Coordinates of C-alpha atoms and ligand atoms in Angstrom, one line a residue:
M1 CA 0.0 0.0 0.0
A2 CA 1.4 3.4 -1.0
V3 CA 2.0 5.9 1.7
T4 CA 1.3 8.9 -0.5
A5 CA -2.0 9.0 -2.3
T6 CA -1.7 8.4 -6.1
V7 CA -5.5 8.4 -6.5
P8 CA -8.1 11.1 -5.9
S9 CA -10.5 11.1 -3.1
L10 CA -14.2 12.1 -3.1
P11 CA -15.2 13.0 0.5
A12 CA -18.9 12.7 1.1
R13 CA -20.8 15.7 2.4
R14 CA -22.0 15.0 5.9
A15 CA -24.7 16.7 8.1
P16 CA -23.7 17.5 11.7
E17 CA -25.8 14.6 12.8
V18 CA -23.8 12.2 10.6
R19 CA -20.5 13.7 11.8
E20 CA -21.6 13.1 15.4
L21 CA -22.4 9.5 14.7
L22 CA -19.0 8.9 13.1
A23 CA -17.3 10.4 16.1
A24 CA -19.3 7.9 18.3
G25 CA -17.3 5.1 16.8
E26 CA -17.9 2.9 19.8
L27 CA -21.6 2.7 19.1
L28 CA -21.0 1.7 15.5
H29 CA -18.6 -1.1 16.6
E30 CA -21.1 -2.2 19.3
L31 CA -23.9 -2.5 16.7
S32 CA -21.6 -4.4 14.3
H33 CA -20.8 -6.8 17.0
G34 CA -24.3 -7.1 18.4
L35 CA -26.0 -7.5 15.0
G36 CA -23.3 -9.8 13.7
G37 CA -23.0 -8.4 10.2
P38 CA -23.5 -5.3 8.1
Y39 CA -26.4 -3.0 8.9
H40 CA -28.1 0.2 7.8
M41 CA -28.5 3.2 10.0
L42 CA -31.6 5.3 9.6
L43 CA -31.7 8.9 10.8
P44 CA -35.1 10.6 11.2
G45 CA -33.7 14.1 11.8
P46 CA -32.5 14.8 8.3
F47 CA -35.7 13.4 6.8
D48 CA -37.8 15.8 8.9
A49 CA -35.5 18.7 7.9
N50 CA -35.7 17.9 4.2
A51 CA -39.5 17.7 4.4
A52 CA -39.6 21.1 6.2
A53 CA -37.4 22.6 3.5
F54 CA -39.7 21.5 0.7
R55 CA -42.7 23.0 2.5
Q56 CA -40.7 26.2 3.1
A57 CA -40.0 26.4 -0.6
F58 CA -43.7 26.3 -1.4
A59 CA -44.5 28.8 1.3
E60 CA -41.9 31.3 0.1
A61 CA -43.2 31.1 -3.5
G62 CA -46.8 31.6 -2.2
V63 CA -47.8 28.3 -3.9
D64 CA -50.2 25.8 -2.4
G65 CA -48.1 22.6 -2.5
R66 CA -48.1 19.1 -1.1
V67 CA -45.1 16.8 -0.5
Y68 CA -45.5 13.0 -1.2
Y69 CA -42.6 10.8 -0.1
A70 CA -41.7 8.4 -3.0
K71 CA -41.6 5.2 -1.1
K72 CA -39.7 3.1 -3.6
A73 CA -36.5 4.9 -2.6
N74 CA -36.3 2.8 0.7
K75 CA -38.2 -0.1 2.2
A76 CA -37.9 1.0 5.9
A77 CA -41.0 1.8 7.9
L78 CA -39.3 4.8 9.5
Y79 CA -39.7 7.2 6.7
S80 CA -43.4 6.4 6.1
E81 CA -43.9 6.8 9.9
R82 CA -42.2 10.2 9.7
A83 CA -44.4 11.1 6.7
A84 CA -47.5 10.1 8.7
V85 CA -46.4 12.2 11.7
L86 CA -45.5 15.2 9.6
G87 CA -48.6 15.0 7.5
L88 CA -46.8 14.3 4.2
G89 CA -48.4 12.1 1.6
V90 CA -46.7 9.0 0.2
D91 CA -46.3 7.9 -3.4
V92 CA -46.7 4.2 -3.7
A93 CA -46.6 1.9 -6.7
S94 CA -47.5 -1.6 -5.4
L95 CA -49.9 -3.2 -3.0
G96 CA -47.0 -3.8 -0.6
E97 CA -46.0 -0.1 -0.5
L98 CA -49.6 0.9 -0.1
R99 CA -50.1 -1.6 2.8
E100 CA -46.9 -0.4 4.5
S101 CA -47.9 3.2 4.2
L102 CA -51.3 2.6 5.7
A103 CA -49.8 0.6 8.5
A104 CA -47.4 3.5 9.2
G105 CA -50.4 5.7 9.7
V106 CA -50.7 7.5 6.4
P107 CA -54.4 8.1 5.7
G108 CA -55.6 6.6 2.3
P109 CA -56.5 10.1 0.9
D110 CA -52.9 11.1 1.4
L111 CA -51.6 8.4 -0.9
V112 CA -50.9 8.8 -4.6
V113 CA -50.6 5.6 -6.6
T114 CA -48.2 5.7 -9.5
G115 CA -46.6 3.2 -11.8
P116 CA -47.7 1.6 -15.2
A117 CA -50.5 -0.8 -15.7
K118 CA -51.5 -1.1 -12.1
A119 CA -52.9 -4.4 -10.9
D120 CA -56.7 -4.6 -10.5
V121 CA -56.3 -5.4 -6.8
L122 CA -54.1 -2.3 -6.3
L123 CA -56.7 -0.1 -8.1
R124 CA -59.5 -1.6 -6.0
V125 CA -57.8 -0.9 -2.7
A126 CA -56.8 2.6 -3.9
V127 CA -60.4 3.4 -4.7
L128 CA -61.7 2.0 -1.4
Q129 CA -59.0 4.0 0.5
G130 CA -59.8 7.2 -1.4
A131 CA -56.2 7.4 -2.7
L132 CA -55.3 9.5 -5.7
V133 CA -54.5 7.4 -8.8
A134 CA -52.1 8.6 -11.5
V135 CA -53.6 7.0 -14.5
D136 CA -51.0 5.8 -17.0
A137 CA -53.1 4.4 -19.9
L138 CA -56.6 4.5 -21.3
D139 CA -57.3 0.9 -20.5
E140 CA -56.2 1.6 -16.9
L141 CA -58.7 4.4 -16.8
E142 CA -61.4 2.0 -17.8
R143 CA -60.3 -0.5 -15.1
V144 CA -60.3 2.2 -12.3
T145 CA -63.6 3.6 -13.3
G146 CA -65.0 0.0 -13.5
A147 CA -63.7 -0.7 -10.0
A148 CA -65.3 2.6 -8.7
A149 CA -68.7 1.7 -10.4
E150 CA -68.7 -1.7 -8.9
L151 CA -67.8 -0.4 -5.4
G152 CA -70.2 2.5 -5.6
R153 CA -67.4 5.0 -5.1
I154 CA -65.8 7.8 -7.1
A155 CA -62.2 7.3 -8.3
R156 CA -59.9 10.2 -7.7
V157 CA -57.5 10.4 -10.7
L158 CA -54.7 12.4 -12.2
L159 CA -53.8 11.7 -15.9
R160 CA -50.1 11.1 -16.4
R161 CA -48.7 13.0 -19.3
L162 CA -46.2 11.4 -21.7
P163 CA -43.3 13.9 -21.7
P164 CA -43.1 15.4 -25.2
A165 CA -39.3 15.8 -24.7
Q166 CA -39.0 12.1 -23.8
P167 CA -41.3 10.6 -26.5
H168 CA -39.8 7.1 -26.0
S169 CA -40.8 7.0 -22.4
R170 CA -43.0 4.0 -21.6
F171 CA -45.0 6.1 -19.2
G172 CA -48.0 8.4 -19.7
L173 CA -50.6 9.4 -22.3
D174 CA -49.9 11.2 -25.6
D175 CA -52.1 14.0 -27.0
E176 CA -54.7 11.8 -28.6
E177 CA -54.9 9.5 -25.5
L178 CA -55.3 12.6 -23.3
A179 CA -58.2 13.9 -25.3
A180 CA -59.9 10.5 -25.1
A181 CA -59.3 10.3 -21.4
L182 CA -60.8 13.7 -20.8
R183 CA -64.0 12.7 -22.6
R184 CA -64.1 9.5 -20.5
C185 CA -63.6 11.5 -17.3
A186 CA -66.8 13.5 -18.0
D187 CA -68.8 10.3 -17.8
G188 CA -68.0 9.3 -14.1
P189 CA -67.8 7.8 -11.7
V190 CA -64.4 9.5 -11.6
E191 CA -63.1 12.9 -10.5
L192 CA -60.3 14.3 -12.6
E193 CA -58.2 16.1 -10.0
G194 CA -55.5 17.1 -12.5
F195 CA -52.4 15.9 -14.4
S196 CA -49.0 14.5 -13.6
F197 CA -45.6 13.7 -14.9
H198 CA -42.3 12.2 -13.7
L199 CA -39.2 12.9 -15.7
S200 CA -36.0 10.9 -15.6
G201 CA -32.9 13.1 -15.4
Y202 CA -32.4 16.2 -13.4
D203 CA -33.2 19.0 -15.8
L204 CA -35.0 21.7 -13.9
A205 CA -36.1 23.8 -16.9
A206 CA -37.7 20.7 -18.5
R207 CA -39.7 20.3 -15.4
A208 CA -40.9 23.9 -15.3
D209 CA -41.8 23.7 -19.1
L210 CA -43.9 20.6 -18.6
A211 CA -45.5 22.0 -15.5
G212 CA -46.5 25.0 -17.6
E213 CA -48.1 22.6 -20.1
L214 CA -50.0 20.8 -17.3
V215 CA -51.4 24.2 -16.0
R216 CA -52.7 24.8 -19.6
L217 CA -54.2 21.3 -19.5
C218 CA -56.0 22.1 -16.3
R219 CA -57.5 25.3 -17.8
H220 CA -58.7 23.2 -20.8
A221 CA -60.1 20.4 -18.7
R222 CA -62.1 23.0 -16.6
T223 CA -63.8 24.2 -19.8
L224 CA -65.1 20.6 -20.1
G225 CA -66.6 20.9 -16.6
L226 CA -63.8 18.9 -14.9
R227 CA -62.2 19.8 -11.6
A228 CA -58.5 19.8 -12.6
D229 CA -57.1 21.8 -9.7
R230 CA -53.7 20.1 -9.1
I231 CA -50.7 18.9 -10.9
S232 CA -48.0 16.5 -9.9
I233 CA -44.5 17.3 -11.1
G234 CA -43.1 14.0 -9.8
G235 CA -39.6 13.5 -8.2
G236 CA -36.1 13.6 -9.5
F237 CA -34.9 16.5 -7.3
P238 CA -31.1 16.2 -7.3
V239 CA -29.1 15.3 -4.2
D240 CA -25.7 17.0 -3.4
Y241 CA -23.5 14.2 -2.2
A242 CA -20.2 16.0 -2.4
H243 CA -18.9 19.6 -2.3
G244 CA -18.4 21.3 -5.7
D245 CA -14.6 21.7 -5.3
D246 CA -14.1 18.1 -4.3
W247 CA -16.3 16.9 -7.2
R248 CA -14.4 19.0 -9.7
R249 CA -11.0 17.9 -8.4
F250 CA -12.2 14.3 -8.5
T251 CA -13.7 14.3 -11.9
E252 CA -10.7 16.0 -13.4
A253 CA -8.2 13.6 -11.8
Q254 CA -9.9 10.2 -12.0
R255 CA -8.8 7.7 -14.7
P256 CA -9.5 4.0 -15.4
E257 CA -6.2 3.0 -13.8
H258 CA -7.6 4.2 -10.5
Y259 CA -10.1 1.3 -10.5
H260 CA -9.4 -2.3 -9.6
A261 CA -8.8 -4.4 -12.7
G262 CA -9.1 -1.2 -14.9
K263 CA -12.9 -1.4 -14.5
T264 CA -14.9 1.1 -16.5
F265 CA -18.7 1.8 -16.2
S266 CA -21.0 2.0 -19.2
G267 CA -23.7 3.4 -17.0
G268 CA -21.8 6.6 -16.3
F269 CA -21.9 8.2 -12.8
Y270 CA -24.7 10.0 -10.9
P271 CA -23.8 13.7 -10.8
Y272 CA -22.6 13.6 -7.1
H273 CA -22.4 17.3 -6.9
S274 CA -25.4 19.5 -7.8
P275 CA -25.2 23.2 -7.3
V276 CA -29.0 23.4 -7.0
A277 CA -30.4 20.4 -5.1
G278 CA -33.3 19.3 -3.0
A279 CA -35.8 22.0 -2.0
D280 CA -33.6 24.6 -3.8
A281 CA -34.4 22.7 -7.0
L282 CA -38.1 23.1 -6.3
R283 CA -37.5 26.8 -5.7
A284 CA -35.8 27.1 -9.0
I285 CA -38.6 25.3 -10.8
L286 CA -41.3 27.5 -9.3
A287 CA -39.3 30.6 -10.2
A288 CA -38.7 29.6 -13.8
V289 CA -40.8 31.0 -16.7
P290 CA -42.1 27.9 -18.5
A291 CA -41.7 27.8 -22.3
G292 CA -44.6 29.7 -24.1
E293 CA -45.5 31.7 -20.9
S294 CA -44.5 35.1 -19.8
E295 CA -44.7 34.7 -16.0
P296 CA -42.9 32.4 -13.5
L297 CA -44.5 29.1 -12.8
A298 CA -45.4 30.2 -9.3
A299 CA -47.5 33.1 -10.6
L300 CA -49.2 30.9 -13.2
L301 CA -50.2 28.5 -10.5
R302 CA -51.5 31.2 -8.2
G303 CA -53.4 32.8 -11.0
V304 CA -55.4 29.7 -11.8
G305 CA -55.6 28.2 -8.3
V306 CA -53.7 25.1 -9.1
T307 CA -52.0 23.0 -6.3
V308 CA -48.6 21.4 -6.9
L309 CA -47.7 17.9 -5.8
V310 CA -44.1 16.8 -5.6
E311 CA -42.9 13.2 -5.1
P312 CA -39.3 13.4 -3.9
G313 CA -37.7 10.1 -3.0
R314 CA -33.9 10.5 -3.0
A315 CA -34.1 14.2 -2.0
L316 CA -36.2 13.5 1.2
L317 CA -33.6 10.9 2.2
D318 CA -30.6 13.1 1.7
Q319 CA -28.3 12.5 4.8
A320 CA -31.0 10.3 6.4
G321 CA -29.1 7.0 6.4
C322 CA -25.8 5.2 6.0
T323 CA -24.6 1.6 5.7
V324 CA -21.9 0.0 7.9
F325 CA -19.7 -3.0 6.9
R326 CA -17.0 -4.7 8.9
I327 CA -13.7 -5.5 7.2
Q328 CA -13.1 -9.2 7.4
G329 CA -10.1 -9.6 5.0
V330 CA -7.3 -7.5 3.7
K331 CA -5.2 -8.7 0.8
E332 CA -2.2 -6.7 -0.6
R333 CA -1.9 -6.2 -4.3
D334 CA 0.2 -4.1 -6.7
G335 CA 0.5 -1.0 -4.4
Y336 CA -3.1 -1.2 -3.0
A337 CA -5.3 -3.5 -0.9
I338 CA -8.4 -5.5 -1.7
L339 CA -10.6 -5.3 1.3
T340 CA -13.4 -7.9 1.8
V341 CA -16.3 -6.8 3.9
D342 CA -19.0 -8.8 5.6
G343 CA -21.8 -8.1 3.1
S344 CA -22.3 -7.6 -0.6
S345 CA -22.9 -5.0 -3.3
L346 CA -26.6 -5.9 -3.2
S347 CA -26.7 -3.5 -0.2
L348 CA -25.2 -0.7 -2.4
S349 CA -27.3 -0.8 -5.5
E350 CA -25.4 1.5 -7.8
Q351 CA -23.2 -1.4 -9.0
W352 CA -26.3 -3.1 -10.4
F353 CA -26.8 -0.1 -12.8
E354 CA -23.4 -0.5 -14.5
S355 CA -22.2 2.3 -12.3
E356 CA -20.6 2.9 -8.9
F357 CA -21.5 4.8 -5.7
L358 CA -18.6 7.1 -5.7
P359 CA -18.4 9.0 -2.4
D360 CA -15.5 7.7 -0.3
P361 CA -16.6 5.2 2.5
V362 CA -15.3 6.3 5.9
L363 CA -12.9 4.1 7.8
V364 CA -13.7 3.7 11.5
P365 CA -10.7 1.9 13.0
R366 CA -11.2 -0.6 15.7
A367 CA -8.0 0.5 17.4
P368 CA -5.9 3.7 17.0
S369 CA -3.6 3.3 14.0
P370 CA -0.9 5.5 12.4
H371 CA -2.0 8.1 9.9
G372 CA -0.8 7.8 6.3
S373 CA -2.4 7.3 2.9
Y374 CA -3.5 3.7 2.1
E375 CA -5.3 2.8 -1.1
A376 CA -7.9 0.1 -1.2
C377 CA -10.9 -1.2 -3.2
V378 CA -13.7 -3.0 -1.5
G379 CA -15.0 -6.5 -2.4
A380 CA -18.0 -8.5 -1.1
A381 CA -18.1 -11.7 1.0
T382 CA -19.4 -13.6 -2.0
C383 CA -17.9 -15.9 -4.7
L384 CA -18.5 -13.6 -7.6
E385 CA -15.4 -11.9 -9.2
S386 CA -17.7 -9.0 -10.1
D387 CA -19.2 -8.4 -6.7
M388 CA -17.4 -5.3 -5.6
L389 CA -18.8 -2.5 -3.5
T390 CA -16.1 -0.1 -4.6
W391 CA -13.9 -0.9 -7.7
R392 CA -12.2 2.5 -7.2
R393 CA -9.0 2.6 -5.2
V394 CA -10.0 4.9 -2.3
P395 CA -7.2 6.7 -0.4
F396 CA -7.8 6.0 3.3
P397 CA -6.1 8.0 6.1
H398 CA -5.3 4.9 8.1
R399 CA -4.1 1.4 7.1
P400 CA -7.4 -0.6 6.9
A401 CA -7.3 -3.7 9.1
V402 CA -9.6 -6.6 9.9
G403 CA -12.2 -5.5 12.4
D404 CA -12.3 -1.9 11.2
L405 CA -15.6 -0.6 9.9
L406 CA -16.4 1.0 6.5
V407 CA -19.3 3.4 6.6
Y408 CA -20.9 4.3 3.3
L409 CA -22.6 7.7 3.8
N410 CA -25.9 8.9 2.5
T411 CA -27.1 5.6 1.2
A412 CA -30.8 5.8 2.2
G413 CA -32.0 7.0 -1.2
Y414 CA -32.0 3.8 -3.4
Q415 CA -28.6 2.5 -2.4
M416 CA -29.5 0.4 0.7
D417 CA -32.1 -2.0 -0.1
S418 CA -33.6 -1.7 -3.6
N419 CA -31.5 -4.7 -4.8
E420 CA -31.0 -6.7 -1.6
S421 CA -31.5 -10.5 -1.6
P422 CA -30.3 -13.2 0.7
F423 CA -27.7 -14.3 -1.9
H424 CA -25.4 -17.0 -0.5
E425 CA -27.8 -17.3 2.5
L426 CA -26.3 -14.1 3.8
P427 CA -29.0 -12.5 6.0
L428 CA -30.3 -9.1 4.9
P429 CA -28.6 -6.3 6.8
P430 CA -31.0 -5.1 9.6
K431 CA -32.1 -1.5 9.7
V432 CA -31.3 0.4 12.9
V433 CA -33.0 3.7 13.7
V434 CA -30.5 6.0 15.4
E435 CA -31.5 9.1 17.3
P436 CA -28.7 11.5 18.4
A437 CA -27.8 12.2 22.0
S438 CA -29.7 15.1 23.3
P439 CA -28.6 17.2 26.3
D440 CA -32.0 16.9 28.0
S441 CA -32.4 13.2 27.7
F442 CA -29.5 10.8 27.0
A443 CA -25.8 11.4 26.8
R444 CA -25.4 8.8 24.0
P445 CA -27.3 8.2 20.7
R446 CA -30.1 5.7 21.1
W447 CA -31.0 3.0 18.7
R448 CA -33.9 0.6 17.9
L449 CA -34.7 -1.7 15.0
D450 CA -36.9 -0.4 12.2
R451 CA -40.4 -1.8 12.2
H452 CA -40.5 -2.9 8.5
S453 CA -41.9 -6.4 8.4
Ligands
LIG1 C1 -39.3 7.1 -8.7 C2 -40.4 8.1 -8.8 C3 -40.4 9.2 -8.0 C4 -39.2 9.5 -7.1 O1 -38.0 9.9 -7.8 P1 -36.8 10.5 -7.0 O2 -35.7 10.6 -8.1 O3 -36.4 9.5 -6.0 O4 -37.1 11.8 -6.5 C5 -41.4 10.1 -8.0 N1 -42.5 9.9 -8.8 C6 -42.6 8.8 -9.6 C7 -43.8 8.6 -10.4 C8 -41.6 7.9 -9.6 O5 -41.7 6.8 -10.4

């Protein structure tokens, strides 16, 4: 292992709460020992703060807005429970997500059901619970109105717009389908509450432009006697994982030789730094003038009395969790080490999208060790050559040793559990809710297991 770094580092941005946790290394080691394997830590504080920031952005813009947590970003019960307590809605796309949200205490009318070609049983429960359904296709509109008729209820729907700028998207209704859907909505038993979209990518102007179009659609639908008083602009609010300077230095310096086995990634990398992220991205969208309009989106919305729904997943989970592995093997190679940890890349999903989760994991040594610079990549405790958590040679400030912990920061949004399986009969890492020490209660952080079944 080299003593001076020949590879660039990418430190992860960390909220004060996360910094405190890392400083309390003893707790992390205790949990690793007690749980006997890797685990995920969930932090309610940052989730609450992110939700408050989104609400603040709506308030500042004078726009009536509602925040729905996109549940697919993490399976834990904690975040749905926080959503229930805070009065947020939840965006669900399966019967399981719907059931978990209701069990966490989120009222049915605060759910929005998204996803393509939803199962009949999901539509039926959605109608019975008074949930809002984002309709993705004409036949689905038939099925949801059919369910409502049979149940003697009125289905609450949004019509999902196929993004004109993403014509190959498999989601949403095109112009012709929208026109047919509007005619169908006039016949009941269905209430057209408005329109929706969810864009892939992180382009803010594209979101403002399409929101402008949805406002025009609301105006048109009202001329047909339909309610149309809300639009959902989906999720995709970027997360700022690393400081701008660090990200710039890293991207300029990194080369294929810095990755174990010269690994390259056809999937490219997430933009780990975003100058405008989270609630600030919502601010920017509301302040933008949509194509074909002469006023900012916020003013357009106020003018016609349209409510905005947002469905952030990743952005609500910013800083709200991390993942802890224990090093169980260290092998020296050509100037760097291959670490083997007690879990697999199934608990760090980015590898499964031909990409890598780039922010440096943090080394929490078991015992004090001399400072230096030691490069290492990180492999899994499985028999697959390709199962690496980090192909990149990360420069660590201490020599990694068996028994040390590696903490991947900011993994709550999609990284932790979207791909987990008990491969090799390795148990799934448990989720531990950690609340920081507070001067008026306990001197140490407290923990409990998450309630996800
Ligand atoms: C996935 C998804 C979201 C959440 O996206 P993020 O990038 O996590 O904010 C919101 N709405 C819909 C319809 C989705 O499919």
